[in-house]
Amino acid sequence: MQVNSKELLKVENLHKKFGDLHVLKGVTEHITQGEVVSVIGPSGGGKSTFLRCLNLLETPDEGKIYFEGVDITDKSVNINIHRQKMGMVFQHFNVFPNMTVQKNITMAPVLLGKKSQKEADEMAAELLERVGLIDKLNEYPKRLSGGQKQRLAIVRALAMEPDVMLFDEPTSALDPEMVGEVLNVIKELVKTGMTTVIVTHEMGFAREVSDRVFFMDGGIIAEKGSPEEIFGNPQNPRTKEFLGKVLY
Amino acid sequence: MLANIEKVWNGYWNLFLTGLGYTLLLSFITVLAGCVIGFFLALMRMSKWEIGKVKPLSVVAGIFIEVVRGTPLLLQLYFFYFLLPDLLSFLDLSEFACITIALCLNSAAYVSEIIRAGIQAVDKGQTEAARCLGLDSRQAMIHVVMPQAVKNILPALCNEFVTMIKETSLASTFFVGELMTQYKSISGALYLTIEPLIIVGIIYFIVTFGLSKCVLALERRMNAGEQ
């Protein structure tokens, strides 16, 4: 694999086991700056685990992960510093219920010394304006709908000004009528050139926004390519079978 | 009998109230110390630090908690009552101090389980979200998990205090001066068993019932809050 200065994330021979379950069986891949990658595939294929390994939410059993040229699997590396540059959005939002919308956003940047409270407040207002939640500034998450919570979660991650955004099935826990509002926010984000890795079951969305699509099955990237290649002319029989089931 | 009760109360109300004072003091010290020790026990119990396949801190805390919860409090009181003066003879511990220490350690075991349950009841996703923003595990615990855990812990902790008020009556075995001890002295002096017992019972009941109601109100207020 050639060394590329624009290579933001590089994964080498990634293995992960949960007990006897071998979830990732050697994934080698790289993601370049500004790239939008969708990861699709059947449940249990290792998509989420792959994503969660990228910021070491799961510790790989084997293999290396380079982020901005640094091997973050090296035990001597302070992962907290690097995580500040990797935003993550979860299926179940995980917004902080005991904090207002504003505090959800400003807590981390202020606590970690990235911004003063005033700067963080200004940025929070700006970001909330962008995702249409400015009127919720002082509400608690309890009073938000699922779609609003997820938009808040996205904004919370953006407040750390990350270099890459990781989305772990961001719309899977949403009521159908709220999927659109969240996907629109992600679409806007992608337009700004944000490097994005998104695990999703929204095939239409993946096809529309991605530069590349990974099809993961059985713990490996079974097939990868442009959305046109993957959705238009899949080569791997498992990809064909999966897409046949998903795209009725 | 009613007349007797009144007579006993009129003659000895100051002793009963002194006893109540000791009971409350003992319970308060016990739960307070139990909180501090229990917090560290809970952290030990949850620690992931390993040597080989063994988590020494977790194992030590686990054994302590299980032994304390698996043996009668009265036995523990006897144990420390006899052990501590020998073990720490240079400190010249009073009986009251020995009993207090025993109660504190007992409470610590129960409180640590309350705290652990309270922390573990906070969704794992909260920690993950905090860690993903770049908080280290300590920051995530202090700023995200604990504020939410406190809401689970506080009512249970107050109930532990109410329980302790009743449990401290066992300390009367060693005449430490709390409410049940006063009962023993008064009933001994008057050759009356039932009447002072009724008075003591009423005092215990008023205090614990009142406090339980306060805990309920507190719980309701916290639930009415933002969460």
PDB file of N, CA, C and O in Angstrom, chain A residues 52 55 57-58 79-81 83-84 86-88 90 94-99 104 107-108 111-112 140 142 156-157 160, chain B residues 123-137 139-140 143-148 151 223-227:
ATOM      1  N   ARG A  52     -16.324   0.747  15.094  1.00  0.00           N
ATOM      2  CA  ARG A  52     -15.972   1.009  16.488  1.00  0.00           C
ATOM      3  C   ARG A  52     -14.496   0.742  16.771  1.00  0.00           C
ATOM      4  O   ARG A  52     -13.948   1.232  17.760  1.00  0.00           O
ATOM      5  N   ASN A  55     -11.992   4.098  16.158  1.00  0.00           N
ATOM      6  CA  ASN A  55     -11.612   5.010  17.242  1.00  0.00           C
ATOM      7  C   ASN A  55     -11.365   4.246  18.551  1.00  0.00           C
ATOM      8  O   ASN A  55     -11.425   4.806  19.639  1.00  0.00           O
ATOM      9  N   LEU A  57     -13.068   2.185  20.241  1.00  0.00           N
ATOM     10  CA  LEU A  57     -14.126   1.841  21.191  1.00  0.00           C
ATOM     11  C   LEU A  57     -14.077   0.343  21.440  1.00  0.00           C
ATOM     12  O   LEU A  57     -14.421  -0.138  22.510  1.00  0.00           O
ATOM     13  N   GLU A  58     -13.694  -0.388  20.400  1.00  0.00           N
ATOM     14  CA  GLU A  58     -13.351  -1.799  20.572  1.00  0.00           C
ATOM     15  C   GLU A  58     -11.850  -1.914  20.329  1.00  0.00           C
ATOM     16  O   GLU A  58     -11.330  -1.335  19.372  1.00  0.00           O
ATOM     17  N   ILE A  79      -4.926   7.854  23.314  1.00  0.00           N
ATOM     18  CA  ILE A  79      -6.059   7.765  22.388  1.00  0.00           C
ATOM     19  C   ILE A  79      -7.038   8.928  22.577  1.00  0.00           C
ATOM     20  O   ILE A  79      -7.690   9.362  21.632  1.00  0.00           O
ATOM     21  N   ASN A  80      -7.107   9.477  23.787  1.00  0.00           N
ATOM     22  CA  ASN A  80      -8.064  10.561  24.041  1.00  0.00           C
ATOM     23  C   ASN A  80      -7.811  11.776  23.154  1.00  0.00           C
ATOM     24  O   ASN A  80      -8.742  12.430  22.702  1.00  0.00           O
ATOM     25  N   ILE A  81      -6.514  12.064  22.920  1.00  0.00           N
ATOM     26  CA  ILE A  81      -6.157  13.194  22.053  1.00  0.00           C
ATOM     27  C   ILE A  81      -6.693  12.938  20.642  1.00  0.00           C
ATOM     28  O   ILE A  81      -7.254  13.831  20.004  1.00  0.00           O
ATOM     29  N   ARG A  83      -9.068  10.821  19.713  1.00  0.00           N
ATOM     30  CA  ARG A  83     -10.531  10.717  19.639  1.00  0.00           C
ATOM     31  C   ARG A  83     -11.180  12.091  19.482  1.00  0.00           C
ATOM     32  O   ARG A  83     -12.271  12.207  18.932  1.00  0.00           O
ATOM     33  N   GLN A  84     -10.504  13.127  19.996  1.00  0.00           N
ATOM     34  CA  GLN A  84     -11.062  14.474  19.836  1.00  0.00           C
ATOM     35  C   GLN A  84     -11.228  14.831  18.365  1.00  0.00           C
ATOM     36  O   GLN A  84     -12.020  15.689  18.016  1.00  0.00           O
ATOM     37  N   MET A  86     -11.984  12.594  16.038  1.00  0.00           N
ATOM     38  CA  MET A  86     -12.854  11.614  15.380  1.00  0.00           C
ATOM     39  C   MET A  86     -14.239  11.693  15.992  1.00  0.00           C
ATOM     40  O   MET A  86     -14.456  11.228  17.101  1.00  0.00           O
ATOM     41  N   GLY A  87     -15.147  12.315  15.288  1.00  0.00           N
ATOM     42  CA  GLY A  87     -16.512  12.412  15.814  1.00  0.00           C
ATOM     43  C   GLY A  87     -17.243  11.105  15.607  1.00  0.00           C
ATOM     44  O   GLY A  87     -17.004  10.398  14.624  1.00  0.00           O
ATOM     45  N   MET A  88     -18.107  10.775  16.559  1.00  0.00           N
ATOM     46  CA  MET A  88     -18.863   9.542  16.371  1.00  0.00           C
ATOM     47  C   MET A  88     -20.333   9.766  16.710  1.00  0.00           C
ATOM     48  O   MET A  88     -20.671  10.443  17.676  1.00  0.00           O
ATOM     49  N   PHE A  90     -24.015   7.607  17.219  1.00  0.00           N
ATOM     50  CA  PHE A  90     -24.455   6.255  17.515  1.00  0.00           C
ATOM     51  C   PHE A  90     -25.888   6.002  17.047  1.00  0.00           C
ATOM     52  O   PHE A  90     -26.680   6.927  16.893  1.00  0.00           O
ATOM     53  N   ASN A  94     -27.320   8.497  22.300  1.00  0.00           N
ATOM     54  CA  ASN A  94     -26.458   8.690  23.471  1.00  0.00           C
ATOM     55  C   ASN A  94     -26.215  10.149  23.807  1.00  0.00           C
ATOM     56  O   ASN A  94     -25.116  10.524  24.214  1.00  0.00           O
ATOM     57  N   VAL A  95     -27.244  10.975  23.651  1.00  0.00           N
ATOM     58  CA  VAL A  95     -27.115  12.350  24.141  1.00  0.00           C
ATOM     59  C   VAL A  95     -27.160  12.302  25.664  1.00  0.00           C
ATOM     60  O   VAL A  95     -27.642  11.333  26.247  1.00  0.00           O
ATOM     61  N   PHE A  96     -26.629  13.339  26.304  1.00  0.00           N
ATOM     62  CA  PHE A  96     -26.562  13.335  27.762  1.00  0.00           C
ATOM     63  C   PHE A  96     -27.875  13.868  28.327  1.00  0.00           C
ATOM     64  O   PHE A  96     -28.170  15.056  28.198  1.00  0.00           O
ATOM     65  N   PRO A  97     -28.673  13.022  28.981  1.00  0.00           N
ATOM     66  CA  PRO A  97     -30.015  13.431  29.393  1.00  0.00           C
ATOM     67  C   PRO A  97     -30.026  14.468  30.518  1.00  0.00           C
ATOM     68  O   PRO A  97     -31.007  15.166  30.703  1.00  0.00           O
ATOM     69  N   ASN A  98     -28.906  14.553  31.251  1.00  0.00           N
ATOM     70  CA  ASN A  98     -28.882  15.466  32.394  1.00  0.00           C
ATOM     71  C   ASN A  98     -28.349  16.855  32.017  1.00  0.00           C
ATOM     72  O   ASN A  98     -28.135  17.686  32.877  1.00  0.00           O
ATOM     73  N   MET A  99     -28.112  17.075  30.724  1.00  0.00           N
ATOM     74  CA  MET A  99     -27.603  18.375  30.290  1.00  0.00           C
ATOM     75  C   MET A  99     -28.558  18.976  29.259  1.00  0.00           C
ATOM     76  O   MET A  99     -29.185  18.250  28.489  1.00  0.00           O
ATOM     77  N   ASN A 104     -24.887  19.898  26.242  1.00  0.00           N
ATOM     78  CA  ASN A 104     -24.481  18.703  25.514  1.00  0.00           C
ATOM     79  C   ASN A 104     -23.371  19.021  24.521  1.00  0.00           C
ATOM     80  O   ASN A 104     -22.430  18.260  24.356  1.00  0.00           O
ATOM     81  N   MET A 107     -20.014  21.008  26.529  1.00  0.00           N
ATOM     82  CA  MET A 107     -19.314  20.383  27.644  1.00  0.00           C
ATOM     83  C   MET A 107     -17.889  19.931  27.264  1.00  0.00           C
ATOM     84  O   MET A 107     -16.916  20.334  27.900  1.00  0.00           O
ATOM     85  N   ALA A 108     -17.799  19.117  26.209  1.00  0.00           N
ATOM     86  CA  ALA A 108     -16.493  18.545  25.864  1.00  0.00           C
ATOM     87  C   ALA A 108     -15.481  19.605  25.407  1.00  0.00           C
ATOM     88  O   ALA A 108     -14.363  19.642  25.933  1.00  0.00           O
ATOM     89  N   LEU A 111     -14.440  21.564  28.562  1.00  0.00           N
ATOM     90  CA  LEU A 111     -13.729  20.731  29.533  1.00  0.00           C
ATOM     91  C   LEU A 111     -12.322  20.381  29.040  1.00  0.00           C
ATOM     92  O   LEU A 111     -11.373  20.351  29.804  1.00  0.00           O
ATOM     93  N   LEU A 112     -12.214  20.130  27.743  1.00  0.00           N
ATOM     94  CA  LEU A 112     -10.927  19.690  27.199  1.00  0.00           C
ATOM     95  C   LEU A 112     -10.070  20.883  26.763  1.00  0.00           C
ATOM     96  O   LEU A 112      -9.035  20.709  26.118  1.00  0.00           O
ATOM     97  N   TYR A 140     -34.059  20.188  27.605  1.00  0.00           N
ATOM     98  CA  TYR A 140     -33.362  18.943  27.910  1.00  0.00           C
ATOM     99  C   TYR A 140     -33.744  17.906  26.848  1.00  0.00           C
ATOM    100  O   TYR A 140     -34.849  17.967  26.287  1.00  0.00           O
ATOM    101  N   LYS A 142     -34.906  15.079  26.880  1.00  0.00           N
ATOM    102  CA  LYS A 142     -36.175  14.395  27.100  1.00  0.00           C
ATOM    103  C   LYS A 142     -37.276  14.971  26.216  1.00  0.00           C
ATOM    104  O   LYS A 142     -38.202  14.272  25.813  1.00  0.00           O
ATOM    105  N   ARG A 156     -23.132  17.732  18.458  1.00  0.00           N
ATOM    106  CA  ARG A 156     -22.229  17.560  19.598  1.00  0.00           C
ATOM    107  C   ARG A 156     -20.863  17.060  19.126  1.00  0.00           C
ATOM    108  O   ARG A 156     -19.819  17.531  19.602  1.00  0.00           O
ATOM    109  N   ALA A 157     -20.881  16.112  18.192  1.00  0.00           N
ATOM    110  CA  ALA A 157     -19.616  15.586  17.662  1.00  0.00           C
ATOM    111  C   ALA A 157     -18.890  16.662  16.860  1.00  0.00           C
ATOM    112  O   ALA A 157     -17.672  16.804  16.948  1.00  0.00           O
ATOM    113  N   MET A 160     -16.450  19.391  18.391  1.00  0.00           N
ATOM    114  CA  MET A 160     -15.033  19.124  18.651  1.00  0.00           C
ATOM    115  C   MET A 160     -14.190  19.362  17.406  1.00  0.00           C
ATOM    116  O   MET A 160     -12.983  19.124  17.411  1.00  0.00           O
TER     117      MET A 160
ATOM    118  N   ASP B 123     -26.623   3.988  31.265  1.00  0.00           N
ATOM    119  CA  ASP B 123     -26.418   3.325  29.978  1.00  0.00           C
ATOM    120  C   ASP B 123     -24.949   3.401  29.539  1.00  0.00           C
ATOM    121  O   ASP B 123     -24.320   4.451  29.629  1.00  0.00           O
ATOM    122  N   LYS B 124     -24.438   2.273  29.079  1.00  0.00           N
ATOM    123  CA  LYS B 124     -23.044   2.194  28.641  1.00  0.00           C
ATOM    124  C   LYS B 124     -22.769   3.186  27.514  1.00  0.00           C
ATOM    125  O   LYS B 124     -21.656   3.683  27.353  1.00  0.00           O
ATOM    126  N   GLY B 125     -23.798   3.453  26.730  1.00  0.00           N
ATOM    127  CA  GLY B 125     -23.653   4.401  25.619  1.00  0.00           C
ATOM    128  C   GLY B 125     -23.237   5.790  26.077  1.00  0.00           C
ATOM    129  O   GLY B 125     -22.593   6.524  25.336  1.00  0.00           O
ATOM    130  N   GLN B 126     -23.598   6.143  27.312  1.00  0.00           N
ATOM    131  CA  GLN B 126     -23.220   7.456  27.838  1.00  0.00           C
ATOM    132  C   GLN B 126     -21.701   7.552  27.978  1.00  0.00           C
ATOM    133  O   GLN B 126     -21.104   8.554  27.614  1.00  0.00           O
ATOM    134  N   THR B 127     -21.108   6.505  28.529  1.00  0.00           N
ATOM    135  CA  THR B 127     -19.654   6.484  28.650  1.00  0.00           C
ATOM    136  C   THR B 127     -19.013   6.500  27.271  1.00  0.00           C
ATOM    137  O   THR B 127     -18.064   7.247  27.028  1.00  0.00           O
ATOM    138  N   GLU B 128     -19.560   5.688  26.374  1.00  0.00           N
ATOM    139  CA  GLU B 128     -18.980   5.627  25.024  1.00  0.00           C
ATOM    140  C   GLU B 128     -19.031   6.988  24.343  1.00  0.00           C
ATOM    141  O   GLU B 128     -18.059   7.426  23.730  1.00  0.00           O
ATOM    142  N   ALA B 129     -20.176   7.661  24.476  1.00  0.00           N
ATOM    143  CA  ALA B 129     -20.311   8.969  23.844  1.00  0.00           C
ATOM    144  C   ALA B 129     -19.291   9.946  24.421  1.00  0.00           C
ATOM    145  O   ALA B 129     -18.649  10.700  23.685  1.00  0.00           O
ATOM    146  N   ALA B 130     -19.126   9.892  25.746  1.00  0.00           N
ATOM    147  CA  ALA B 130     -18.173  10.797  26.392  1.00  0.00           C
ATOM    148  C   ALA B 130     -16.750  10.493  25.948  1.00  0.00           C
ATOM    149  O   ALA B 130     -15.971  11.395  25.627  1.00  0.00           O
ATOM    150  N   ARG B 131     -16.418   9.194  25.888  1.00  0.00           N
ATOM    151  CA  ARG B 131     -15.063   8.815  25.471  1.00  0.00           C
ATOM    152  C   ARG B 131     -14.807   9.204  24.022  1.00  0.00           C
ATOM    153  O   ARG B 131     -13.698   9.592  23.660  1.00  0.00           O
ATOM    154  N   CYS B 132     -15.845   9.121  23.187  1.00  0.00           N
ATOM    155  CA  CYS B 132     -15.686   9.477  21.779  1.00  0.00           C
ATOM    156  C   CYS B 132     -15.426  10.966  21.584  1.00  0.00           C
ATOM    157  O   CYS B 132     -14.879  11.382  20.581  1.00  0.00           O
ATOM    158  N   LEU B 133     -15.875  11.762  22.550  1.00  0.00           N
ATOM    159  CA  LEU B 133     -15.607  13.198  22.446  1.00  0.00           C
ATOM    160  C   LEU B 133     -14.187  13.518  22.905  1.00  0.00           C
ATOM    161  O   LEU B 133     -13.735  14.658  22.794  1.00  0.00           O
ATOM    162  N   GLY B 134     -13.499  12.523  23.447  1.00  0.00           N
ATOM    163  CA  GLY B 134     -12.115  12.727  23.860  1.00  0.00           C
ATOM    164  C   GLY B 134     -11.928  12.808  25.364  1.00  0.00           C
ATOM    165  O   GLY B 134     -10.828  13.041  25.840  1.00  0.00           O
ATOM    166  N   LEU B 135     -12.993  12.627  26.138  1.00  0.00           N
ATOM    167  CA  LEU B 135     -12.851  12.607  27.596  1.00  0.00           C
ATOM    168  C   LEU B 135     -12.132  11.323  28.005  1.00  0.00           C
ATOM    169  O   LEU B 135     -12.372  10.272  27.416  1.00  0.00           O
ATOM    170  N   ASP B 136     -11.251  11.425  29.005  1.00  0.00           N
ATOM    171  CA  ASP B 136     -10.645  10.180  29.487  1.00  0.00           C
ATOM    172  C   ASP B 136     -11.631   9.516  30.449  1.00  0.00           C
ATOM    173  O   ASP B 136     -12.688  10.075  30.746  1.00  0.00           O
ATOM    174  N   SER B 137     -11.271   8.320  30.943  1.00  0.00           N
ATOM    175  CA  SER B 137     -12.275   7.556  31.693  1.00  0.00           C
ATOM    176  C   SER B 137     -12.669   8.287  32.983  1.00  0.00           C
ATOM    177  O   SER B 137     -13.814   8.223  33.421  1.00  0.00           O
ATOM    178  N   GLN B 139     -12.691  11.647  33.471  1.00  0.00           N
ATOM    179  CA  GLN B 139     -13.573  12.764  33.108  1.00  0.00           C
ATOM    180  C   GLN B 139     -14.967  12.269  32.755  1.00  0.00           C
ATOM    181  O   GLN B 139     -15.972  12.880  33.134  1.00  0.00           O
ATOM    182  N   ALA B 140     -15.019  11.161  32.033  1.00  0.00           N
ATOM    183  CA  ALA B 140     -16.326  10.611  31.650  1.00  0.00           C
ATOM    184  C   ALA B 140     -17.108  10.219  32.898  1.00  0.00           C
ATOM    185  O   ALA B 140     -18.312  10.456  33.000  1.00  0.00           O
ATOM    186  N   HIS B 143     -18.004  13.732  34.872  1.00  0.00           N
ATOM    187  CA  HIS B 143     -18.872  14.721  34.221  1.00  0.00           C
ATOM    188  C   HIS B 143     -20.120  14.132  33.574  1.00  0.00           C
ATOM    189  O   HIS B 143     -21.087  14.838  33.359  1.00  0.00           O
ATOM    190  N   VAL B 144     -20.075  12.850  33.241  1.00  0.00           N
ATOM    191  CA  VAL B 144     -21.220  12.278  32.525  1.00  0.00           C
ATOM    192  C   VAL B 144     -21.917  11.190  33.343  1.00  0.00           C
ATOM    193  O   VAL B 144     -23.129  11.242  33.546  1.00  0.00           O
ATOM    194  N   VAL B 145     -21.155  10.232  33.851  1.00  0.00           N
ATOM    195  CA  VAL B 145     -21.790   9.076  34.495  1.00  0.00           C
ATOM    196  C   VAL B 145     -22.273   9.405  35.913  1.00  0.00           C
ATOM    197  O   VAL B 145     -23.432   9.174  36.256  1.00  0.00           O
ATOM    198  N   MET B 146     -21.381   9.993  36.738  1.00  0.00           N
ATOM    199  CA  MET B 146     -21.760  10.229  38.138  1.00  0.00           C
ATOM    200  C   MET B 146     -22.985  11.129  38.307  1.00  0.00           C
ATOM    201  O   MET B 146     -23.868  10.803  39.100  1.00  0.00           O
ATOM    202  N   PRO B 147     -23.057  12.259  37.572  1.00  0.00           N
ATOM    203  CA  PRO B 147     -24.257  13.096  37.761  1.00  0.00           C
ATOM    204  C   PRO B 147     -25.557  12.329  37.497  1.00  0.00           C
ATOM    205  O   PRO B 147     -26.579  12.602  38.121  1.00  0.00           O
ATOM    206  N   GLN B 148     -25.509  11.371  36.583  1.00  0.00           N
ATOM    207  CA  GLN B 148     -26.708  10.571  36.312  1.00  0.00           C
ATOM    208  C   GLN B 148     -26.877   9.463  37.351  1.00  0.00           C
ATOM    209  O   GLN B 148     -27.995   9.110  37.727  1.00  0.00           O
ATOM    210  N   LYS B 151     -28.630  10.241  40.816  1.00  0.00           N
ATOM    211  CA  LYS B 151     -30.096  10.171  40.862  1.00  0.00           C
ATOM    212  C   LYS B 151     -30.578   8.773  41.202  1.00  0.00           C
ATOM    213  O   LYS B 151     -31.640   8.610  41.806  1.00  0.00           O
ATOM    214  N   ASN B 223     -37.515  13.049  40.079  1.00  0.00           N
ATOM    215  CA  ASN B 223     -38.120  12.546  38.845  1.00  0.00           C
ATOM    216  C   ASN B 223     -38.849  13.639  38.087  1.00  0.00           C
ATOM    217  O   ASN B 223     -38.981  13.594  36.877  1.00  0.00           O
ATOM    218  N   ALA B 224     -39.343  14.627  38.843  1.00  0.00           N
ATOM    219  CA  ALA B 224     -40.030  15.738  38.196  1.00  0.00           C
ATOM    220  C   ALA B 224     -39.035  16.657  37.500  1.00  0.00           C
ATOM    221  O   ALA B 224     -39.404  17.475  36.678  1.00  0.00           O
ATOM    222  N   GLY B 225     -37.744  16.503  37.835  1.00  0.00           N
ATOM    223  CA  GLY B 225     -36.703  17.343  37.230  1.00  0.00           C
ATOM    224  C   GLY B 225     -36.519  17.025  35.765  1.00  0.00           C
ATOM    225  O   GLY B 225     -37.355  16.401  35.128  1.00  0.00           O
ATOM    226  N   GLU B 226     -35.389  17.407  35.270  1.00  0.00           N
ATOM    227  CA  GLU B 226     -35.190  17.387  33.822  1.00  0.00           C
ATOM    228  C   GLU B 226     -35.214  16.004  33.205  1.00  0.00           C
ATOM    229  O   GLU B 226     -35.547  15.839  32.060  1.00  0.00           O
ATOM    230  N   GLN B 227     -34.872  14.960  34.032  1.00  0.00           N
ATOM    231  CA  GLN B 227     -34.653  13.685  33.367  1.00  0.00           C
ATOM    232  C   GLN B 227     -35.897  12.889  33.060  1.00  0.00           C
ATOM    233  O   GLN B 227     -36.664  12.534  33.797  1.00  0.00           O
TER     234      GLN B 227
END
